[in-house]
Amino acid sequence: MSAFFLLDGEAIPFEEGDSVLAAARRAGHYIPHLCWDARFPPHGSCKLCVVEIGGRHVSACATPAREGLEVKNNIGEIRDTRRELLIMLFAEGNHFCPGCEKSGNCQLQALAYDLEAMTPQHNYFYPDRPVDASHPDLLLDFNRCIFCELCVRASRDIDGKEIFSLSERGVNKRLVVNSESGRLGDTTMDIGDLAANICPVGVILHKRIGFAVPIGERIYDGEPISELDIAAATC
Ligand code: FES
């Protein structure tokens, strides 16, 4: 017999080991996420997957599905919280979408459209971290990092290389390259590595293909990220 929890009043079946996010997604219900990826254990850093359970806000990616849970997902208060989190992510980095090569393929931008987070409400940090163009095939723009650590986890757990780490805390937190020089060109990073292809924003860019796919014809230009994510989960 299947076990169920309630998501906005609808019964969602789950399997042993499922998180609320994974079970909801498999059942065709979108919960926004930036740092979650099914290939890794939950990271719990972006908080975009916030839901309400028993009057508390928790991360759906890190909350095990349990019989009898009553989860609120698509309600105004939760959408407002997610929108505020997104706006703060935009304020922390240099996300100048119209001039960014990742525009249209960027999950942060796509979520902002989906959640209608259009209006700047905070002073921007305008970080000024040097870009790293030392690698023959890849460019790093650290000023767009949202600290999801997907590249860190992909390089360590899948590629077996540990190319990236996060350094320091708070406003000084930054993504760093684990080589003596601190430059990507002095590592064994390959353009085919998962870490080179997993960034949800515009930190890790491939050289020589800039704007090869025109703006307007990119992944999220045609359909909202919520629909594409559920299509990927349920196909
Ligand atoms: Fe759950 Fe980022 S997706 S905290």
PDB file of C-alpha atoms and ligand atoms in Angstrom:
ATOM      1  CA  MET A   1       0.000   0.000   0.000  1.00  0.00           C
ATOM      2  CA  SER A   2       1.366   3.431  -0.963  1.00  0.00           C
ATOM      3  CA  ALA A   3       1.970   6.146   1.605  1.00  0.00           C
ATOM      4  CA  PHE A   4       0.758   9.694   0.999  1.00  0.00           C
ATOM      5  CA  PHE A   5       1.208  13.203   2.251  1.00  0.00           C
ATOM      6  CA  LEU A   6      -0.897  16.221   1.389  1.00  0.00           C
ATOM      7  CA  LEU A   7       0.424  18.991  -0.848  1.00  0.00           C
ATOM      8  CA  ASP A   8      -1.972  21.922  -0.960  1.00  0.00           C
ATOM      9  CA  GLY A   9      -4.687  19.412  -0.053  1.00  0.00           C
ATOM     10  CA  GLU A  10      -3.810  16.870  -2.754  1.00  0.00           C
ATOM     11  CA  ALA A  11      -2.598  13.396  -1.839  1.00  0.00           C
ATOM     12  CA  ILE A  12       0.972  12.821  -3.058  1.00  0.00           C
ATOM     13  CA  PRO A  13       2.339   9.254  -3.059  1.00  0.00           C
ATOM     14  CA  PHE A  14       5.921   8.801  -1.960  1.00  0.00           C
ATOM     15  CA  GLU A  15       8.552   6.125  -1.638  1.00  0.00           C
ATOM     16  CA  GLU A  16      10.899   5.399   1.249  1.00  0.00           C
ATOM     17  CA  GLY A  17      13.726   7.955   1.160  1.00  0.00           C
ATOM     18  CA  ASP A  18      11.837  10.571  -0.856  1.00  0.00           C
ATOM     19  CA  SER A  19      12.043  14.213   0.108  1.00  0.00           C
ATOM     20  CA  VAL A  20       8.893  16.308  -0.100  1.00  0.00           C
ATOM     21  CA  LEU A  21      10.366  18.015  -3.175  1.00  0.00           C
ATOM     22  CA  ALA A  22      11.250  14.787  -5.003  1.00  0.00           C
ATOM     23  CA  ALA A  23       7.847  13.176  -4.380  1.00  0.00           C
ATOM     24  CA  ALA A  24       5.936  16.330  -5.333  1.00  0.00           C
ATOM     25  CA  ARG A  25       7.961  16.735  -8.504  1.00  0.00           C
ATOM     26  CA  ARG A  26       7.393  13.125  -9.558  1.00  0.00           C
ATOM     27  CA  ALA A  27       3.671  13.673  -9.034  1.00  0.00           C
ATOM     28  CA  GLY A  28       3.750  16.699 -11.342  1.00  0.00           C
ATOM     29  CA  HIS A  29       3.887  19.523  -8.785  1.00  0.00           C
ATOM     30  CA  TYR A  30       6.589  22.125  -9.122  1.00  0.00           C
ATOM     31  CA  ILE A  31       8.472  23.359  -6.086  1.00  0.00           C
ATOM     32  CA  PRO A  32      11.086  25.961  -7.093  1.00  0.00           C
ATOM     33  CA  HIS A  33      14.697  24.973  -6.485  1.00  0.00           C
ATOM     34  CA  LEU A  34      18.171  26.178  -7.386  1.00  0.00           C
ATOM     35  CA  CYS A  35      20.646  24.165  -5.295  1.00  0.00           C
ATOM     36  CA  TRP A  36      18.805  20.823  -5.473  1.00  0.00           C
ATOM     37  CA  ASP A  37      19.771  18.232  -8.075  1.00  0.00           C
ATOM     38  CA  ALA A  38      18.543  14.638  -8.002  1.00  0.00           C
ATOM     39  CA  ARG A  39      22.098  13.381  -8.466  1.00  0.00           C
ATOM     40  CA  PHE A  40      23.267  14.725  -5.087  1.00  0.00           C
ATOM     41  CA  PRO A  41      22.115  14.715  -1.470  1.00  0.00           C
ATOM     42  CA  PRO A  42      20.138  17.860  -0.576  1.00  0.00           C
ATOM     43  CA  HIS A  43      22.247  20.937   0.036  1.00  0.00           C
ATOM     44  CA  GLY A  44      19.667  23.233   1.587  1.00  0.00           C
ATOM     45  CA  SER A  45      21.384  26.534   0.799  1.00  0.00           C
ATOM     46  CA  CYS A  46      19.179  28.460  -1.627  1.00  0.00           C
ATOM     47  CA  LYS A  47      15.931  28.051   0.366  1.00  0.00           C
ATOM     48  CA  LEU A  48      13.877  28.585  -2.801  1.00  0.00           C
ATOM     49  CA  CYS A  49      12.108  25.297  -2.104  1.00  0.00           C
ATOM     50  CA  VAL A  50      10.615  26.693   1.104  1.00  0.00           C
ATOM     51  CA  VAL A  51       7.207  25.216   1.997  1.00  0.00           C
ATOM     52  CA  GLU A  52       5.039  25.461   5.083  1.00  0.00           C
ATOM     53  CA  ILE A  53       4.519  22.402   7.285  1.00  0.00           C
ATOM     54  CA  GLY A  54       2.758  22.683  10.622  1.00  0.00           C
ATOM     55  CA  GLY A  55       3.104  26.463  10.611  1.00  0.00           C
ATOM     56  CA  ARG A  56       6.880  26.341  10.032  1.00  0.00           C
ATOM     57  CA  HIS A  57       8.860  27.200   6.937  1.00  0.00           C
ATOM     58  CA  VAL A  58      11.140  24.325   5.918  1.00  0.00           C
ATOM     59  CA  SER A  59      13.159  23.347   2.847  1.00  0.00           C
ATOM     60  CA  ALA A  60      11.215  20.798   0.789  1.00  0.00           C
ATOM     61  CA  CYS A  61      14.437  19.353  -0.638  1.00  0.00           C
ATOM     62  CA  ALA A  62      15.722  18.439   2.818  1.00  0.00           C
ATOM     63  CA  THR A  63      12.440  17.385   4.436  1.00  0.00           C
ATOM     64  CA  PRO A  64      11.719  13.646   4.273  1.00  0.00           C
ATOM     65  CA  ALA A  65       8.242  12.798   3.004  1.00  0.00           C
ATOM     66  CA  ARG A  66       6.122  11.303   5.788  1.00  0.00           C
ATOM     67  CA  GLU A  67       2.611   9.934   6.013  1.00  0.00           C
ATOM     68  CA  GLY A  68       0.222  12.580   7.240  1.00  0.00           C
ATOM     69  CA  LEU A  69       2.351  15.647   6.450  1.00  0.00           C
ATOM     70  CA  GLU A  70       0.271  18.628   5.356  1.00  0.00           C
ATOM     71  CA  VAL A  71       2.452  20.746   3.081  1.00  0.00           C
ATOM     72  CA  LYS A  72       1.549  24.194   1.807  1.00  0.00           C
ATOM     73  CA  ASN A  73       3.362  25.045  -1.406  1.00  0.00           C
ATOM     74  CA  ASN A  74       1.460  27.232  -3.820  1.00  0.00           C
ATOM     75  CA  ILE A  75       0.104  29.836  -1.408  1.00  0.00           C
ATOM     76  CA  GLY A  76       0.642  33.592  -1.395  1.00  0.00           C
ATOM     77  CA  GLU A  77       2.839  33.756   1.704  1.00  0.00           C
ATOM     78  CA  ILE A  78       5.227  31.095   0.411  1.00  0.00           C
ATOM     79  CA  ARG A  79       5.379  32.655  -3.033  1.00  0.00           C
ATOM     80  CA  ASP A  80       6.170  36.017  -1.387  1.00  0.00           C
ATOM     81  CA  THR A  81       8.996  34.445   0.630  1.00  0.00           C
ATOM     82  CA  ARG A  82      10.484  32.821  -2.463  1.00  0.00           C
ATOM     83  CA  ARG A  83      10.237  36.077  -4.386  1.00  0.00           C
ATOM     84  CA  GLU A  84      12.078  37.909  -1.602  1.00  0.00           C
ATOM     85  CA  LEU A  85      14.819  35.257  -1.548  1.00  0.00           C
ATOM     86  CA  LEU A  86      15.230  35.613  -5.296  1.00  0.00           C
ATOM     87  CA  ILE A  87      15.424  39.385  -5.107  1.00  0.00           C
ATOM     88  CA  MET A  88      18.180  39.078  -2.498  1.00  0.00           C
ATOM     89  CA  LEU A  89      20.113  36.693  -4.742  1.00  0.00           C
ATOM     90  CA  PHE A  90      19.920  39.256  -7.520  1.00  0.00           C
ATOM     91  CA  ALA A  91      21.161  41.969  -5.148  1.00  0.00           C
ATOM     92  CA  GLU A  92      24.149  39.873  -4.031  1.00  0.00           C
ATOM     93  CA  GLY A  93      25.575  39.205  -7.495  1.00  0.00           C
ATOM     94  CA  ASN A  94      26.066  40.913 -10.818  1.00  0.00           C
ATOM     95  CA  HIS A  95      23.079  39.498 -12.653  1.00  0.00           C
ATOM     96  CA  PHE A  96      22.789  41.859 -15.579  1.00  0.00           C
ATOM     97  CA  CYS A  97      20.564  39.596 -17.624  1.00  0.00           C
ATOM     98  CA  PRO A  98      20.379  41.530 -20.912  1.00  0.00           C
ATOM     99  CA  GLY A  99      24.164  41.351 -21.362  1.00  0.00           C
ATOM    100  CA  CYS A 100      24.749  37.889 -19.913  1.00  0.00           C
ATOM    101  CA  GLU A 101      25.579  34.978 -22.191  1.00  0.00           C
ATOM    102  CA  LYS A 102      23.499  32.720 -19.903  1.00  0.00           C
ATOM    103  CA  SER A 103      20.331  34.768 -20.469  1.00  0.00           C
ATOM    104  CA  GLY A 104      17.485  32.458 -21.444  1.00  0.00           C
ATOM    105  CA  ASN A 105      19.382  29.444 -20.109  1.00  0.00           C
ATOM    106  CA  CYS A 106      19.701  30.792 -16.562  1.00  0.00           C
ATOM    107  CA  GLN A 107      17.604  29.220 -13.823  1.00  0.00           C
ATOM    108  CA  LEU A 108      17.814  32.286 -11.589  1.00  0.00           C
ATOM    109  CA  GLN A 109      16.450  34.495 -14.359  1.00  0.00           C
ATOM    110  CA  ALA A 110      13.808  31.920 -15.282  1.00  0.00           C
ATOM    111  CA  LEU A 111      12.643  31.665 -11.671  1.00  0.00           C
ATOM    112  CA  ALA A 112      12.454  35.429 -11.404  1.00  0.00           C
ATOM    113  CA  TYR A 113      10.098  35.486 -14.373  1.00  0.00           C
ATOM    114  CA  ASP A 114       8.107  32.566 -13.005  1.00  0.00           C
ATOM    115  CA  LEU A 115       7.694  34.183  -9.581  1.00  0.00           C
ATOM    116  CA  GLU A 116       7.307  37.674 -11.037  1.00  0.00           C
ATOM    117  CA  ALA A 117      10.271  39.001  -9.079  1.00  0.00           C
ATOM    118  CA  MET A 118      10.770  41.909 -11.409  1.00  0.00           C
ATOM    119  CA  THR A 119      11.379  44.900  -9.176  1.00  0.00           C
ATOM    120  CA  PRO A 120      14.708  45.652  -7.445  1.00  0.00           C
ATOM    121  CA  GLN A 121      14.020  46.433  -3.772  1.00  0.00           C
ATOM    122  CA  HIS A 122      17.480  46.384  -2.213  1.00  0.00           C
ATOM    123  CA  ASN A 123      20.804  48.103  -2.715  1.00  0.00           C
ATOM    124  CA  TYR A 124      22.968  45.960  -4.935  1.00  0.00           C
ATOM    125  CA  PHE A 125      26.318  44.644  -3.678  1.00  0.00           C
ATOM    126  CA  TYR A 126      28.047  44.934  -7.087  1.00  0.00           C
ATOM    127  CA  PRO A 127      30.793  42.436  -6.217  1.00  0.00           C
ATOM    128  CA  ASP A 128      34.071  43.019  -8.010  1.00  0.00           C
ATOM    129  CA  ARG A 129      35.778  39.654  -8.225  1.00  0.00           C
ATOM    130  CA  PRO A 130      38.214  39.155 -11.125  1.00  0.00           C
ATOM    131  CA  VAL A 131      37.016  36.831 -13.867  1.00  0.00           C
ATOM    132  CA  ASP A 132      39.229  33.852 -14.709  1.00  0.00           C
ATOM    133  CA  ALA A 133      39.846  33.363 -18.421  1.00  0.00           C
ATOM    134  CA  SER A 134      42.946  31.193 -17.962  1.00  0.00           C
ATOM    135  CA  HIS A 135      41.336  27.949 -19.161  1.00  0.00           C
ATOM    136  CA  PRO A 136      41.401  27.322 -22.922  1.00  0.00           C
ATOM    137  CA  ASP A 137      37.722  26.337 -23.094  1.00  0.00           C
ATOM    138  CA  LEU A 138      36.012  27.834 -20.044  1.00  0.00           C
ATOM    139  CA  LEU A 139      35.510  31.260 -18.505  1.00  0.00           C
ATOM    140  CA  LEU A 140      34.645  31.878 -14.851  1.00  0.00           C
ATOM    141  CA  ASP A 141      32.696  34.952 -13.786  1.00  0.00           C
ATOM    142  CA  PHE A 142      32.618  34.645  -9.998  1.00  0.00           C
ATOM    143  CA  ASN A 143      30.411  37.723  -9.666  1.00  0.00           C
ATOM    144  CA  ARG A 144      27.333  35.702 -10.578  1.00  0.00           C
ATOM    145  CA  CYS A 145      27.841  32.885  -8.076  1.00  0.00           C
ATOM    146  CA  ILE A 146      24.803  32.011  -5.934  1.00  0.00           C
ATOM    147  CA  PHE A 147      26.793  29.527  -3.782  1.00  0.00           C
ATOM    148  CA  CYS A 148      24.634  26.537  -4.678  1.00  0.00           C
ATOM    149  CA  GLU A 149      27.830  24.432  -4.755  1.00  0.00           C
ATOM    150  CA  LEU A 150      26.549  22.337  -7.642  1.00  0.00           C
ATOM    151  CA  CYS A 151      29.927  22.715  -9.392  1.00  0.00           C
ATOM    152  CA  VAL A 152      31.714  21.864  -6.138  1.00  0.00           C
ATOM    153  CA  ARG A 153      29.648  18.704  -5.665  1.00  0.00           C
ATOM    154  CA  ALA A 154      29.765  17.688  -9.340  1.00  0.00           C
ATOM    155  CA  SER A 155      33.537  18.038  -9.509  1.00  0.00           C
ATOM    156  CA  ARG A 156      34.088  16.185  -6.237  1.00  0.00           C
ATOM    157  CA  ASP A 157      31.404  13.488  -6.393  1.00  0.00           C
ATOM    158  CA  ILE A 158      31.046  12.776 -10.126  1.00  0.00           C
ATOM    159  CA  ASP A 159      34.175  14.069 -11.897  1.00  0.00           C
ATOM    160  CA  GLY A 160      36.459  12.998  -9.037  1.00  0.00           C
ATOM    161  CA  LYS A 161      38.560  16.162  -9.282  1.00  0.00           C
ATOM    162  CA  GLU A 162      37.651  18.648  -6.508  1.00  0.00           C
ATOM    163  CA  ILE A 163      38.287  21.628  -8.762  1.00  0.00           C
ATOM    164  CA  PHE A 164      36.108  24.061  -6.743  1.00  0.00           C
ATOM    165  CA  SER A 165      35.486  25.034  -3.105  1.00  0.00           C
ATOM    166  CA  LEU A 166      33.726  27.772  -1.235  1.00  0.00           C
ATOM    167  CA  SER A 167      35.975  29.992   0.856  1.00  0.00           C
ATOM    168  CA  GLU A 168      35.209  32.284   3.805  1.00  0.00           C
ATOM    169  CA  ARG A 169      31.756  33.175   5.164  1.00  0.00           C
ATOM    170  CA  GLY A 170      29.059  35.806   5.100  1.00  0.00           C
ATOM    171  CA  VAL A 171      29.559  38.670   2.650  1.00  0.00           C
ATOM    172  CA  ASN A 172      33.119  37.468   1.958  1.00  0.00           C
ATOM    173  CA  LYS A 173      32.008  34.006   0.856  1.00  0.00           C
ATOM    174  CA  ARG A 174      33.292  33.177  -2.605  1.00  0.00           C
ATOM    175  CA  LEU A 175      33.854  30.343  -5.012  1.00  0.00           C
ATOM    176  CA  VAL A 176      37.525  29.452  -5.423  1.00  0.00           C
ATOM    177  CA  VAL A 177      39.539  27.186  -7.705  1.00  0.00           C
ATOM    178  CA  ASN A 178      41.670  24.551  -6.028  1.00  0.00           C
ATOM    179  CA  SER A 179      44.983  25.050  -7.779  1.00  0.00           C
ATOM    180  CA  GLU A 180      48.175  26.572  -6.463  1.00  0.00           C
ATOM    181  CA  SER A 181      47.681  29.654  -8.631  1.00  0.00           C
ATOM    182  CA  GLY A 182      43.936  29.728  -7.984  1.00  0.00           C
ATOM    183  CA  ARG A 183      43.398  29.734 -11.751  1.00  0.00           C
ATOM    184  CA  LEU A 184      41.215  27.288 -13.632  1.00  0.00           C
ATOM    185  CA  GLY A 185      43.813  26.942 -16.384  1.00  0.00           C
ATOM    186  CA  ASP A 186      46.113  25.245 -13.894  1.00  0.00           C
ATOM    187  CA  THR A 187      43.654  22.444 -13.115  1.00  0.00           C
ATOM    188  CA  THR A 188      42.610  19.280 -14.937  1.00  0.00           C
ATOM    189  CA  MET A 189      39.110  20.683 -15.583  1.00  0.00           C
ATOM    190  CA  ASP A 190      37.706  19.496 -18.906  1.00  0.00           C
ATOM    191  CA  ILE A 191      34.866  21.064 -20.851  1.00  0.00           C
ATOM    192  CA  GLY A 192      33.069  17.695 -20.759  1.00  0.00           C
ATOM    193  CA  ASP A 193      33.154  17.473 -16.949  1.00  0.00           C
ATOM    194  CA  LEU A 194      29.800  17.653 -15.223  1.00  0.00           C
ATOM    195  CA  ALA A 195      31.137  20.591 -13.205  1.00  0.00           C
ATOM    196  CA  ALA A 196      31.648  22.508 -16.455  1.00  0.00           C
ATOM    197  CA  ASN A 197      28.008  22.053 -17.394  1.00  0.00           C
ATOM    198  CA  ILE A 198      25.975  22.233 -14.211  1.00  0.00           C
ATOM    199  CA  CYS A 199      26.055  25.909 -13.192  1.00  0.00           C
ATOM    200  CA  PRO A 200      22.430  27.129 -12.981  1.00  0.00           C
ATOM    201  CA  VAL A 201      23.534  30.740 -13.529  1.00  0.00           C
ATOM    202  CA  GLY A 202      26.298  32.357 -15.565  1.00  0.00           C
ATOM    203  CA  VAL A 203      29.478  31.580 -13.608  1.00  0.00           C
ATOM    204  CA  ILE A 204      30.950  28.772 -15.728  1.00  0.00           C
ATOM    205  CA  LEU A 205      30.728  29.684 -19.398  1.00  0.00           C
ATOM    206  CA  HIS A 206      32.003  27.855 -22.457  1.00  0.00           C
ATOM    207  CA  LYS A 207      34.244  29.913 -24.696  1.00  0.00           C
ATOM    208  CA  ARG A 208      33.715  30.431 -28.433  1.00  0.00           C
ATOM    209  CA  ILE A 209      29.986  29.627 -28.429  1.00  0.00           C
ATOM    210  CA  GLY A 210      28.768  32.927 -27.022  1.00  0.00           C
ATOM    211  CA  PHE A 211      25.325  33.757 -28.364  1.00  0.00           C
ATOM    212  CA  ALA A 212      25.516  30.861 -30.867  1.00  0.00           C
ATOM    213  CA  VAL A 213      21.895  30.251 -29.869  1.00  0.00           C
ATOM    214  CA  PRO A 214      20.154  33.620 -30.195  1.00  0.00           C
ATOM    215  CA  ILE A 215      18.314  35.196 -27.281  1.00  0.00           C
ATOM    216  CA  GLY A 216      14.683  34.249 -27.739  1.00  0.00           C
ATOM    217  CA  GLU A 217      15.480  30.668 -28.744  1.00  0.00           C
ATOM    218  CA  ARG A 218      16.959  29.469 -25.473  1.00  0.00           C
ATOM    219  CA  ILE A 219      15.712  26.943 -22.927  1.00  0.00           C
ATOM    220  CA  TYR A 220      13.523  29.217 -20.816  1.00  0.00           C
ATOM    221  CA  ASP A 221      12.622  31.733 -23.523  1.00  0.00           C
ATOM    222  CA  GLY A 222       9.680  29.668 -24.703  1.00  0.00           C
ATOM    223  CA  GLU A 223       8.280  27.957 -21.630  1.00  0.00           C
ATOM    224  CA  PRO A 224       8.392  28.677 -17.898  1.00  0.00           C
ATOM    225  CA  ILE A 225      10.929  26.807 -15.802  1.00  0.00           C
ATOM    226  CA  SER A 226       8.099  25.320 -13.725  1.00  0.00           C
ATOM    227  CA  GLU A 227       6.650  23.498 -16.726  1.00  0.00           C
ATOM    228  CA  LEU A 228      10.004  22.393 -18.116  1.00  0.00           C
ATOM    229  CA  ASP A 229      11.111  21.065 -14.736  1.00  0.00           C
ATOM    230  CA  ILE A 230       7.967  18.986 -14.297  1.00  0.00           C
ATOM    231  CA  ALA A 231       8.162  17.742 -17.891  1.00  0.00           C
ATOM    232  CA  ALA A 232      11.731  16.564 -17.207  1.00  0.00           C
ATOM    233  CA  ALA A 233      10.661  14.850 -13.986  1.00  0.00           C
ATOM    234  CA  THR A 234       7.645  13.035 -15.343  1.00  0.00           C
ATOM    235  CA  CYS A 235       8.656  12.060 -18.888  1.00  0.00           C
TER     236      CYS A 235
HETATM  237 FE1  FES B   1      16.033  23.273  -1.341  1.00  0.00          FE
HETATM  238 FE2  FES B   1      17.876  24.947  -2.466  1.00  0.00          FE
HETATM  239  S1  FES B   1      16.458  23.619  -3.439  1.00  0.00           S
HETATM  240  S2  FES B   1      17.316  24.709  -0.357  1.00  0.00           S
END
